[in-house]
Short mmCIF file of C-alpha atoms in Angstrom, two decimals:
data_model
loop_
_atom_site.label_atom_id
_atom_site.label_comp_id
_atom_site.label_asym_id
_atom_site.label_seq_id
_atom_site.Cartn_x
_atom_site.Cartn_y
_atom_site.Cartn_z
CA MET A 204 73.20 -14.34 -22.86
CA ARG A 205 70.22 -16.49 -22.41
CA ARG A 206 69.39 -14.59 -19.22
CA SER A 207 69.49 -11.25 -20.80
CA ARG A 208 67.10 -12.38 -23.63
CA ARG A 209 64.61 -13.60 -21.10
CA MET A 210 64.76 -10.61 -19.42
CA ALA A 211 64.22 -8.56 -22.57
CA ALA A 212 61.25 -11.07 -23.34
CA ALA A 213 59.60 -10.32 -19.83
CA MET A 214 59.91 -6.57 -20.00
CA SER A 215 58.52 -6.58 -23.52
CA ALA A 216 55.61 -8.67 -22.14
CA LEU A 217 55.17 -6.28 -19.31
CA ALA A 218 54.84 -3.35 -22.01
CA VAL A 219 52.44 -5.23 -23.96
CA ALA A 220 50.33 -6.09 -21.02
CA ALA A 221 50.27 -2.50 -20.17
CA SER A 222 49.51 -1.29 -23.62
CA GLY A 223 46.66 -3.75 -23.56
CA LEU A 224 45.08 -2.66 -20.33
CA VAL A 225 45.22 1.26 -21.42
CA SER A 226 43.63 0.29 -24.64
CA ALA A 227 40.91 -1.58 -22.80
CA ALA A 228 40.38 1.53 -20.35
CA VAL A 229 40.02 3.65 -23.57
CA ILE A 230 37.63 1.23 -25.48
CA GLY A 231 35.78 0.46 -22.10
CA VAL A 232 34.85 4.18 -21.52
CA GLY A 233 31.03 4.44 -22.25
CA PRO A 234 28.93 6.79 -24.48
CA ALA A 235 28.13 10.23 -23.12
CA ARG A 236 25.49 10.10 -20.48
CA ALA A 237 21.93 11.30 -21.47
CA ASP A 238 20.93 14.82 -20.37
CA HIS A 239 18.20 13.26 -18.03
CA CYS A 240 18.08 10.14 -16.36
CA ASP A 241 15.37 7.38 -16.84
CA PRO A 242 15.17 4.51 -14.37
CA ALA A 243 14.55 2.16 -17.27
CA GLU A 244 18.03 3.42 -18.72
CA GLN A 245 19.86 3.92 -15.51
CA ALA A 246 19.10 0.29 -14.41
CA SER A 247 20.99 -1.01 -17.64
CA GLN A 248 23.92 2.06 -17.50
CA GLY A 249 24.29 0.43 -13.56
CA GLN A 250 24.84 -3.06 -15.36
CA GLN A 251 27.11 -1.82 -17.79
CA GLN A 252 28.91 0.22 -15.19
CA ASN A 253 29.57 -2.97 -13.00
CA ASN A 254 30.80 -4.98 -16.09
CA ARG A 255 33.21 -1.93 -16.54
CA ARG A 256 34.61 -2.32 -13.02
CA ASN A 257 34.65 -5.88 -13.25
CA ALA A 258 36.72 -5.76 -16.26
CA ASP A 259 39.35 -3.15 -14.60
CA GLN A 260 39.62 -5.60 -11.39
CA GLN A 261 40.14 -8.64 -13.81
CA GLY A 262 42.78 -6.59 -15.63
CA GLN A 263 44.51 -5.53 -12.24
CA ASP A 264 44.42 -9.30 -11.24
CA ASP A 265 46.02 -10.34 -14.60
CA GLN A 266 48.89 -7.83 -14.21
CA GLN A 267 49.53 -8.81 -10.77
CA ALA A 268 49.84 -12.69 -11.99
CA GLN A 269 52.07 -11.44 -14.76
CA ASP A 270 54.40 -9.71 -12.47
CA GLN A 271 54.45 -12.98 -10.04
CA ASN A 272 55.15 -15.28 -13.44
CA ASN A 273 58.18 -12.79 -14.21
CA GLN A 274 59.60 -12.98 -10.79
CA GLN A 275 59.24 -16.90 -10.93
CA ASP A 276 61.01 -16.74 -14.35
CA GLN A 277 63.57 -14.81 -12.61
CA ASN A 278 64.24 -17.31 -9.98
CA ASP A 279 64.28 -20.16 -12.50
CA GLN A 280 66.95 -18.35 -14.47
CA ASP A 281 69.18 -17.85 -11.67
CA GLN A 282 68.90 -21.49 -10.77
CA ASN A 283 69.46 -22.23 -14.19
CA GLY A 284 72.79 -20.25 -14.29
CA GLN A 285 73.81 -22.04 -10.95
CA GLN A 286 73.37 -25.55 -12.35
CA GLN A 287 75.32 -24.21 -15.61
CA ASN A 288 78.34 -22.97 -13.44
CA ASP A 289 77.94 -26.74 -11.56
CA GLN A 290 77.97 -28.47 -14.93
CA GLN A 291 81.02 -26.62 -16.05
CA GLY A 292 82.97 -27.64 -13.10
CA GLN A 293 82.28 -31.16 -13.86
CA ASP A 294 83.03 -30.60 -17.71
CA ASN A 295 86.77 -29.52 -16.55
CA GLN A 296 87.10 -32.93 -14.51
CA GLN A 297 86.07 -34.62 -17.16
CA GLY A 298 87.45 -33.14 -20.10
CA GLN A 299 87.03 -35.89 -22.72
CA ASN A 300 82.97 -35.21 -22.13
CA ASP A 301 83.14 -31.54 -22.71
CA GLN A 302 81.21 -31.26 -26.00
CA GLN A 303 78.79 -33.94 -24.85
CA ASN A 304 78.13 -32.29 -21.62
CA GLY A 305 77.78 -28.90 -23.42
CA ASP A 306 75.40 -30.31 -25.90
CA GLN A 307 73.12 -31.72 -22.85
CA GLN A 308 73.26 -28.39 -21.35
CA GLN A 309 71.94 -26.56 -24.43
CA GLY A 310 69.33 -29.43 -24.47
CA GLN A 311 68.29 -28.45 -20.82
CA GLY A 312 68.13 -24.83 -21.61
CA GLN A 313 65.54 -25.48 -24.36
CA ASN A 314 63.52 -27.67 -22.02
CA ASP A 315 63.67 -24.91 -19.32
CA ASP A 316 62.33 -22.21 -22.01
CA GLN A 317 59.40 -24.68 -22.99
CA GLN A 318 58.42 -25.26 -19.21
CA ALA A 319 58.34 -21.73 -18.62
CA ALA A 320 55.97 -21.06 -21.33
CA GLN A 321 53.84 -24.15 -20.50
CA GLY A 322 54.02 -24.38 -16.73
CA GLY A 323 54.16 -22.27 -13.63
CA GLY A 324 51.26 -19.60 -14.68
CA ARG A 325 50.80 -17.73 -17.79
CA ALA A 326 52.86 -18.03 -20.90
CA LEU A 327 55.15 -15.18 -21.55
CA LEU A 328 54.05 -12.66 -24.36
CA ASP A 329 55.71 -12.61 -27.74
CA PRO A 330 56.73 -8.68 -27.94
CA ALA A 331 55.82 -8.84 -31.93
CA ALA A 332 52.36 -10.38 -30.95
CA SER A 333 49.51 -8.08 -30.53
CA PRO A 334 47.39 -7.63 -27.54
CA GLU A 335 44.28 -9.07 -29.05
CA SER A 336 46.18 -12.57 -29.43
CA SER A 337 47.36 -12.87 -25.88
CA PRO A 338 45.58 -14.71 -23.14
CA GLU A 339 44.79 -11.58 -21.33
CA ALA A 340 43.04 -9.97 -24.14
CA SER A 341 41.21 -13.26 -24.99
CA PRO A 342 37.38 -12.92 -24.09
CA GLU A 343 37.03 -16.54 -23.61
CA ALA A 344 39.94 -16.59 -21.13
CA SER A 345 38.80 -13.73 -19.23
CA SER A 346 35.17 -15.25 -19.10
CA GLU A 347 36.30 -18.23 -17.08
CA THR A 348 38.14 -16.29 -14.52
CA ALA A 349 36.22 -13.03 -14.01
CA PRO A 350 33.64 -13.02 -11.33
CA GLU A 351 30.21 -12.80 -12.40
CA ALA A 352 28.47 -9.45 -12.14
CA SER A 353 25.84 -9.09 -9.41
CA PRO A 354 23.29 -6.43 -8.75
CA THR A 355 24.21 -3.49 -6.77
CA GLU A 356 22.38 -0.72 -5.27
CA GLU A 357 23.18 1.55 -8.38
CA GLN A 358 20.77 -0.66 -10.33
CA THR A 359 18.12 -0.33 -8.00
CA ALA A 360 18.54 3.37 -6.70
CA SER A 361 18.19 4.44 -10.23
CA THR A 362 16.39 7.70 -10.56
CA PHE A 363 15.12 10.43 -13.10
CA SER A 364 17.02 13.53 -13.69
CA ARG A 365 16.69 16.93 -15.06
CA ARG A 366 18.99 18.13 -17.79
CA ARG A 367 22.39 18.67 -16.52
CA ASN A 368 22.73 22.26 -17.20
CA ASN A 369 20.56 23.00 -14.46
CA ARG A 370 21.48 24.03 -11.04
CA GLY A 371 22.24 21.52 -8.38
CA ARG A 372 19.98 20.89 -5.50
CA THR A 373 20.64 19.87 -1.81
CA ALA A 374 18.78 16.62 -0.81
CA THR A 375 16.57 16.74 2.06
CA PRO A 376 16.63 13.66 4.27
CA VAL A 377 13.65 11.51 3.75
CA PRO A 378 12.17 9.44 6.99
CA SER A 379 13.48 5.71 6.61
CA ARG A 380 10.39 3.73 5.28
CA SER A 381 10.02 1.08 2.67
CA ALA A 382 8.08 3.18 0.29
CA THR A 383 11.03 6.06 0.20
CA PRO A 384 14.50 4.50 -1.01
CA THR A 385 17.37 6.65 -0.31
CA ALA A 386 20.07 7.34 -3.00
CA THR A 387 23.28 5.35 -3.29
CA ALA A 388 26.34 7.33 -2.49
CA THR A 389 28.45 8.18 -5.80
CA ASN A 390 31.61 10.15 -6.68
CA ASP A 391 30.32 10.80 -10.23
CA PRO A 392 28.61 14.53 -9.97
CA ASP A 393 26.29 13.48 -12.86
CA GLU A 394 25.18 10.21 -10.89
CA ALA A 395 24.53 12.04 -7.70
CA GLU A 396 22.47 14.67 -9.48
CA CYS A 397 20.29 11.85 -10.87
CA ALA A 398 20.24 10.11 -7.29
CA ASP A 399 19.08 13.06 -5.73
CA LEU A 400 15.90 13.90 -8.00
CA GLY A 401 13.71 10.40 -7.88
CA PRO A 402 11.77 8.53 -8.23
CA PHE A 403 13.61 5.61 -7.61
CA VAL A 404 12.93 1.95 -9.36
CA GLU A 405 11.40 0.71 -5.85
CA ASP A 406 8.75 3.22 -6.40
CA PHE A 407 7.02 1.28 -9.11
CA VAL A 408 5.18 -2.28 -8.88
CA ASP A 409 3.93 -4.49 -11.30
CA ILE A 410 0.04 -4.08 -10.71
CA ARG A 411 -0.36 -8.17 -11.05
CA GLN A 412 1.95 -8.66 -8.16
CA VAL A 413 -0.50 -6.59 -5.93
CA PRO A 414 -3.00 -8.48 -3.98
CA PRO A 415 -6.53 -7.68 -4.42
CA GLN A 416 -8.28 -5.13 -1.50
CA ARG A 417 -11.56 -3.43 -1.19
CA ILE A 418 -11.35 0.51 -1.00
CA ASN A 419 -14.77 1.14 -0.51
CA ALA A 420 -16.76 0.80 2.78
CA ARG A 421 -19.75 -1.49 2.99
CA PHE A 422 -23.10 0.47 3.05
CA ASN A 423 -25.68 -0.08 5.83
CA ARG A 424 -29.34 0.20 5.72
CA ASN A 425 -28.92 4.10 6.53
CA GLY A 426 -26.09 4.63 3.84
CA SER A 427 -26.73 7.07 0.88
CA ARG A 428 -25.99 5.09 -2.23
CA GLY A 429 -26.56 7.52 -4.88
CA THR A 430 -23.95 9.51 -7.14
CA PHE A 431 -23.64 12.47 -9.24
CA VAL A 432 -20.99 13.28 -11.98
CA SER A 433 -19.94 16.87 -12.57
CA GLN A 434 -18.71 16.74 -16.35
CA CYS A 435 -15.97 19.18 -16.72
CA GLY A 436 -13.81 17.71 -19.63
CA ARG A 437 -10.08 16.59 -19.30
CA ASN A 438 -8.39 20.15 -19.49
CA GLU A 439 -8.39 20.25 -23.12
CA ASN A 440 -7.88 24.02 -22.94
CA LYS A 441 -4.61 23.39 -20.99
CA HIS A 442 -5.44 25.56 -18.04
CA ASN A 443 -2.00 24.97 -15.75
CA ASN A 444 -0.35 26.79 -13.44
CA PRO A 445 2.10 26.36 -10.44
CA ASP A 446 -0.13 27.97 -7.97
CA ASN A 447 -2.45 27.17 -5.18
CA PHE A 448 -4.67 29.73 -3.77
CA ILE A 449 -5.78 27.43 -0.94
CA VAL A 450 -2.53 26.56 0.67
CA ALA A 451 -0.50 29.60 -1.13
CA PRO A 452 -3.19 32.47 -1.40
CA GLY A 453 -1.10 35.47 -3.50
CA VAL A 454 1.84 33.34 -3.84
CA SER A 455 2.91 32.92 -7.64
CA ASN A 456 4.61 29.60 -8.04
CA GLY A 457 3.62 28.71 -4.63
CA ALA A 458 3.21 24.97 -5.47
CA HIS A 459 6.50 24.66 -7.37
CA HIS A 460 4.90 22.21 -9.39
CA ILE A 461 2.38 22.57 -12.38
CA HIS A 462 -1.51 21.80 -11.59
CA ASP A 463 -4.05 20.77 -14.27
CA TYR A 464 -7.56 22.61 -13.85
CA VAL A 465 -10.60 21.75 -14.87
CA GLY A 466 -13.94 23.65 -14.15
CA ASN A 467 -13.29 27.41 -13.44
CA LEU A 468 -11.44 29.04 -16.03
CA SER A 469 -10.00 31.71 -13.59
CA THR A 470 -8.10 29.81 -11.10
CA ASP A 471 -4.82 31.00 -9.91
CA ALA A 472 -2.68 32.28 -6.93
CA PHE A 473 -5.08 35.30 -6.50
CA SER A 474 -8.49 33.69 -7.08
CA THR A 475 -11.08 35.02 -4.47
CA ASP A 476 -14.70 33.86 -3.68
CA GLU A 477 -15.40 36.88 -5.87
CA SER A 478 -13.28 36.39 -8.76
CA LEU A 479 -14.48 32.60 -8.96
CA ALA A 480 -18.15 33.42 -8.85
CA ALA A 481 -17.78 35.74 -11.94
CA ALA A 482 -15.39 33.80 -14.00
CA GLY A 483 -16.62 31.05 -16.69
CA THR A 484 -16.42 27.15 -16.45
CA THR A 485 -15.44 24.00 -18.40
CA CYS A 486 -18.37 22.17 -16.39
CA ARG A 487 -21.88 21.26 -17.40
CA LEU A 488 -25.15 22.87 -15.42
CA GLY A 489 -23.11 25.89 -14.28
CA ASP A 490 -20.90 24.43 -11.93
CA LYS A 491 -18.16 27.03 -11.31
CA SER A 492 -16.45 24.99 -8.96
CA THR A 493 -12.91 24.40 -9.16
CA TYR A 494 -11.23 20.97 -9.42
CA PHE A 495 -6.98 20.53 -9.70
CA TRP A 496 -4.24 18.15 -9.30
CA PRO A 497 -0.62 17.72 -10.12
CA VAL A 498 0.28 16.79 -13.78
CA LEU A 499 1.73 13.54 -14.61
CA ARG A 500 4.82 13.68 -16.96
CA ASP A 501 6.48 11.42 -19.37
CA ARG A 502 9.99 11.37 -18.00
CA ARG A 503 11.66 10.20 -20.99
CA SER A 504 11.40 13.49 -22.95
CA ASP A 505 13.49 16.31 -22.43
CA ALA A 506 10.29 18.65 -22.49
CA ASN A 507 10.34 21.50 -19.79
CA ALA A 508 14.04 20.87 -19.22
CA GLY A 509 14.67 24.43 -18.04
CA ASP A 510 12.23 23.96 -15.14
CA ALA A 511 14.03 25.27 -11.95
CA ASP A 512 12.17 22.62 -9.58
CA GLY A 513 13.27 19.60 -11.73
CA ASN A 514 9.78 18.80 -13.11
CA VAL A 515 11.05 17.78 -16.56
CA GLY A 516 9.15 15.46 -19.23
CA GLN A 517 6.34 15.77 -21.40
CA GLN A 518 2.94 16.52 -19.74
CA LEU A 519 0.34 13.87 -20.23
CA THR A 520 -3.09 14.79 -20.76
CA ALA A 521 -5.76 12.34 -19.05
CA ARG A 522 -7.53 10.19 -21.23
CA SER A 523 -10.42 10.74 -18.83
CA VAL A 524 -11.59 12.79 -15.86
CA GLN A 525 -14.33 11.63 -13.62
CA LEU A 526 -15.58 13.88 -10.81
CA GLN A 527 -18.01 11.84 -8.81
CA PHE A 528 -19.80 12.78 -5.95
CA ARG A 529 -20.89 9.75 -3.70
CA GLY A 530 -22.81 9.21 -0.52
CA ASN A 531 -21.76 8.36 3.13
CA ALA A 532 -21.82 4.48 4.17
CA THR A 533 -23.96 4.95 7.27
CA SER A 534 -26.24 8.07 7.02
CA ARG A 535 -27.48 10.71 4.59
CA VAL A 536 -25.53 13.44 3.27
CA VAL A 537 -26.12 17.36 3.89
CA ALA A 538 -25.34 20.15 1.03
CA MET A 539 -21.60 21.50 1.16
CA PRO A 540 -21.89 25.24 1.71
CA ARG A 541 -20.74 27.56 -1.15
CA PHE A 542 -17.00 28.50 -1.41
CA LEU A 543 -16.11 25.36 0.74
CA ARG A 544 -12.25 24.69 0.31
CA ILE A 545 -11.07 20.92 0.48
CA ILE A 546 -7.49 19.37 0.08
CA THR A 547 -6.65 15.74 -0.01
CA GLY A 548 -3.45 14.00 0.20
CA ASP A 549 -0.09 15.65 1.22
CA ALA A 550 2.44 17.26 -1.37
CA LYS A 551 4.92 16.58 1.37
CA ALA A 552 4.36 13.52 2.42
CA ALA A 553 7.78 12.09 1.63
CA THR A 554 9.34 14.22 4.28
CA ASN A 555 6.27 14.74 6.63
CA GLY A 556 5.38 10.97 6.53
CA PRO A 557 2.28 9.09 5.25
CA ALA A 558 -0.41 10.14 7.64
CA ASN A 559 -2.09 12.37 5.25
CA ALA A 560 -1.15 10.42 2.03
CA LYS A 561 -4.57 9.50 0.68
CA ALA A 562 -4.20 8.82 -3.29
CA ALA A 563 -4.50 5.31 -4.74
CA TYR A 564 -3.42 4.05 -7.94
CA THR A 565 -4.49 0.93 -10.07
CA CYS A 566 -4.82 0.12 -13.98
CA THR A 567 -7.72 -0.53 -15.78
CA GLY A 568 -8.83 -4.10 -15.76
CA PHE A 569 -7.27 -4.51 -12.42
CA GLN A 570 -9.38 -2.11 -10.43
CA ASN A 571 -9.50 -4.60 -7.47
CA ARG A 572 -5.82 -4.27 -6.93
CA ILE A 573 -4.74 -1.11 -5.53
CA THR A 574 -1.48 0.43 -4.48
CA THR A 575 -1.01 3.47 -2.21
CA ASP A 576 2.58 4.26 -2.16
CA LYS A 577 3.90 2.93 -5.76
CA TYR A 578 3.31 3.96 -9.27
CA PRO A 579 1.64 0.83 -10.97
CA LEU A 580 3.41 -0.74 -13.80
CA CYS A 581 0.39 -1.68 -16.04
CA PRO A 582 0.30 -4.63 -18.78
CA ARG A 583 0.70 -3.22 -22.47
CA GLY A 584 -3.14 -1.66 -23.26
CA SER A 585 -4.14 -1.13 -19.84
CA LEU A 586 -4.10 2.43 -18.62
CA VAL A 587 -2.90 3.88 -15.09
CA VAL A 588 -5.51 4.99 -12.92
CA ARG A 589 -5.08 7.58 -10.02
CA ILE A 590 -7.69 7.75 -7.33
CA LEU A 591 -8.23 10.81 -5.25
CA ASP A 592 -10.75 10.68 -2.63
CA PHE A 593 -11.62 13.72 -0.62
CA PRO A 594 -12.74 13.92 2.96
CA SER A 595 -16.45 14.36 3.59
CA CYS A 596 -17.12 14.90 7.23
CA TRP A 597 -17.73 18.58 7.67
CA ASP A 598 -17.64 20.64 11.16
CA GLY A 599 -20.69 22.36 9.99
CA GLN A 600 -19.63 25.76 10.44
CA ASN A 601 -16.35 26.63 8.39
CA THR A 602 -15.55 26.90 5.13
CA ASP A 603 -11.54 26.31 5.49
CA SER A 604 -9.10 26.04 8.41
CA ALA A 605 -5.68 27.26 9.59
CA ASN A 606 -4.36 23.80 8.12
CA HIS A 607 -6.89 23.04 5.53
CA ARG A 608 -7.94 19.90 7.20
CA THR A 609 -9.58 20.27 10.55
CA HIS A 610 -12.81 21.43 9.19
CA VAL A 611 -13.28 18.71 6.87
CA VAL A 612 -12.24 15.22 7.63
CA PHE A 613 -12.34 11.53 6.59
CA PRO A 614 -14.99 9.17 8.01
CA ASP A 615 -13.59 6.07 10.01
CA GLN A 616 -12.86 2.92 8.71
CA SER A 617 -16.48 1.58 9.00
CA GLY A 618 -17.56 4.82 6.71
CA ALA A 619 -18.91 6.52 9.55
CA CYS A 620 -18.07 10.15 10.39
CA PRO A 621 -17.24 11.44 13.88
CA GLN A 622 -19.21 12.75 16.34
CA GLY A 623 -19.85 16.54 15.89
CA THR A 624 -19.42 16.34 11.97
CA ARG A 625 -21.94 16.00 9.35
CA ALA A 626 -21.59 13.76 6.27
CA ILE A 627 -21.44 15.94 2.73
CA PRO A 628 -21.28 14.45 -0.81
CA GLN A 629 -17.51 12.98 -1.06
CA LEU A 630 -15.62 13.95 -4.18
CA ARG A 631 -13.79 11.26 -5.96
CA MET A 632 -11.47 12.25 -8.80
CA THR A 633 -10.84 9.07 -11.11
CA LEU A 634 -8.02 10.06 -13.76
CA THR A 635 -6.76 7.63 -16.20
CA TYR A 636 -3.75 7.95 -18.58
CA ALA A 637 -1.62 6.28 -21.23
CA VAL A 638 1.82 6.57 -19.68
CA PRO A 639 5.26 4.93 -21.35
CA GLN A 640 6.26 1.18 -20.65
CA GLY A 641 8.19 0.94 -17.78
CA PRO A 642 9.36 3.24 -14.81
CA SER A 643 9.44 6.19 -16.84
CA TYR A 644 6.51 8.37 -15.68
CA ALA A 645 6.19 10.57 -12.56
CA LEU A 646 4.13 13.04 -10.84
CA ASP A 647 5.22 16.88 -10.57
CA ALA A 648 6.30 17.57 -7.11
CA PHE A 649 8.03 19.86 -4.82
CA PRO A 650 11.99 19.40 -5.42
CA GLU A 651 12.68 17.80 -2.13
CA GLN A 652 9.87 15.18 -2.37
CA LYS A 653 11.76 13.09 -5.34
CA HIS A 654 8.63 12.67 -7.04
CA ASN A 655 7.34 10.20 -4.65
CA PRO A 656 3.83 8.59 -5.30
CA VAL A 657 2.81 9.43 -1.80
CA THR A 658 2.98 13.06 -2.41
CA ASP A 659 0.04 12.98 -4.78
CA HIS A 660 -2.70 15.22 -3.83
CA ALA A 661 -5.54 17.24 -5.12
CA ASP A 662 -7.89 20.50 -4.13
CA PHE A 663 -11.41 21.56 -4.84
CA ALA A 664 -13.44 24.51 -3.96
CA ASN A 665 -17.22 24.45 -4.20
CA VAL A 666 -18.57 26.97 -6.64
CA MET A 667 -21.89 25.27 -7.53
CA PRO A 668 -25.16 27.23 -7.42
CA ASP A 669 -27.10 26.33 -4.37
CA ARG A 670 -29.63 24.82 -6.66
CA LEU A 671 -27.37 22.55 -8.26
CA MET A 672 -26.16 21.43 -4.86
CA GLN A 673 -29.55 20.55 -3.84
CA THR A 674 -29.70 18.37 -6.64
CA VAL A 675 -26.58 16.45 -6.06
CA VAL A 676 -27.98 15.90 -2.35
CA SER A 677 -31.12 14.55 -3.65
CA CYS A 678 -29.57 12.25 -6.25
CA ILE A 679 -27.19 10.49 -3.74
CA ASN A 680 -29.71 10.32 -0.64
CA ARG A 681 -32.51 8.65 -2.94
CA GLY A 682 -29.77 6.36 -4.42
CA ARG A 683 -29.81 7.65 -7.65
CA ARG A 684 -26.90 8.03 -10.29
CA CYS A 685 -27.07 11.58 -11.86
#
């Protein structure tokens, strides 16, 4: 009879434990995932997922321990049964002590019950007790035995994403390098979509952790130290499109990401020398040149969620735009030809490699700290700064080339132009932005580039009147600031 009662208690304990695990699984289900993925949020979601996995593992361990305890109880019960039979044999031989031995056996059975509840592992559960009152459900008990959750790749490979109702996209292999983390494999389709989009948390760096460095070559006695600034505004009139008439002429959405434009008001995929010359401009002094760069977005926002190329977020307008033409460190400069086209950076550097990646980032108040392959995380009150330097050594003949690079190249590390080229005014775009705190902003980019900061780039076509260009050259060569 006592054995059957113990078996019933054990079966009830298993039922209660199973009920507790099911309840914990149901309660442990996290909230619905956001329609887009912000690395700042995804890092914390990764920690929550780790905690849930640890809790599930602890539940499995508890169940295994309970099964072992039940088996031990069964063995104890069989042993006790054998002891009872032996005792009954002795009682038959000593008839006058039957009642006394029966009382002793009953006391021994009570002690065995207490030992089963206190020793040899976990206590059997009372079928009437709630799961919350059991050791398995106790937070204090689990905190002693559960392993401490450790960071995993899911936390460090967190990524942005567009809304889940957008079409999926096949990931493009990225060359292995420190600035281009790869996504963590996952069986969750929503997480896989996030992991395929970028940028990654590793694509950001606290600007205070970046060592100081110099980005300007030292001028020698023959250098041209002057500057000229063309004032063209911040694109307050919202001139934007996903075109690039230099790299993809005549192709609508040839860039697959949005550009900010200042200067020439007509610039689009179908621009020509004639159309640019006939258009208006946002620049002073009649500068009809066109200046453009990919937009920056606040990725915490669901704005632009329907974009087929995954460029989700609220577009940020630059707080300031400086278009400065600079001199050469070792020589005087000559005038640019009208309609000269120049590009800087590589919009596909994440897959092509960093050879043509030229953009630099910093923060206001930290301009001596420059990062070239990561987005900067600036202290509160500091603005993100994008610095886009253009090549400035012209071949003296062509206004464009097949790859849009060989007709105008960069100076060497000393600042001198290669033999056979001439120094022209070097355009430097300096853009500042107020961005959200944390890793929650990104450039527009081609889908396969994962919004990597090394893909930053910009374009320029010179449509200055010849007289204005001569003014630019004069200011630079005479060491003036105009």
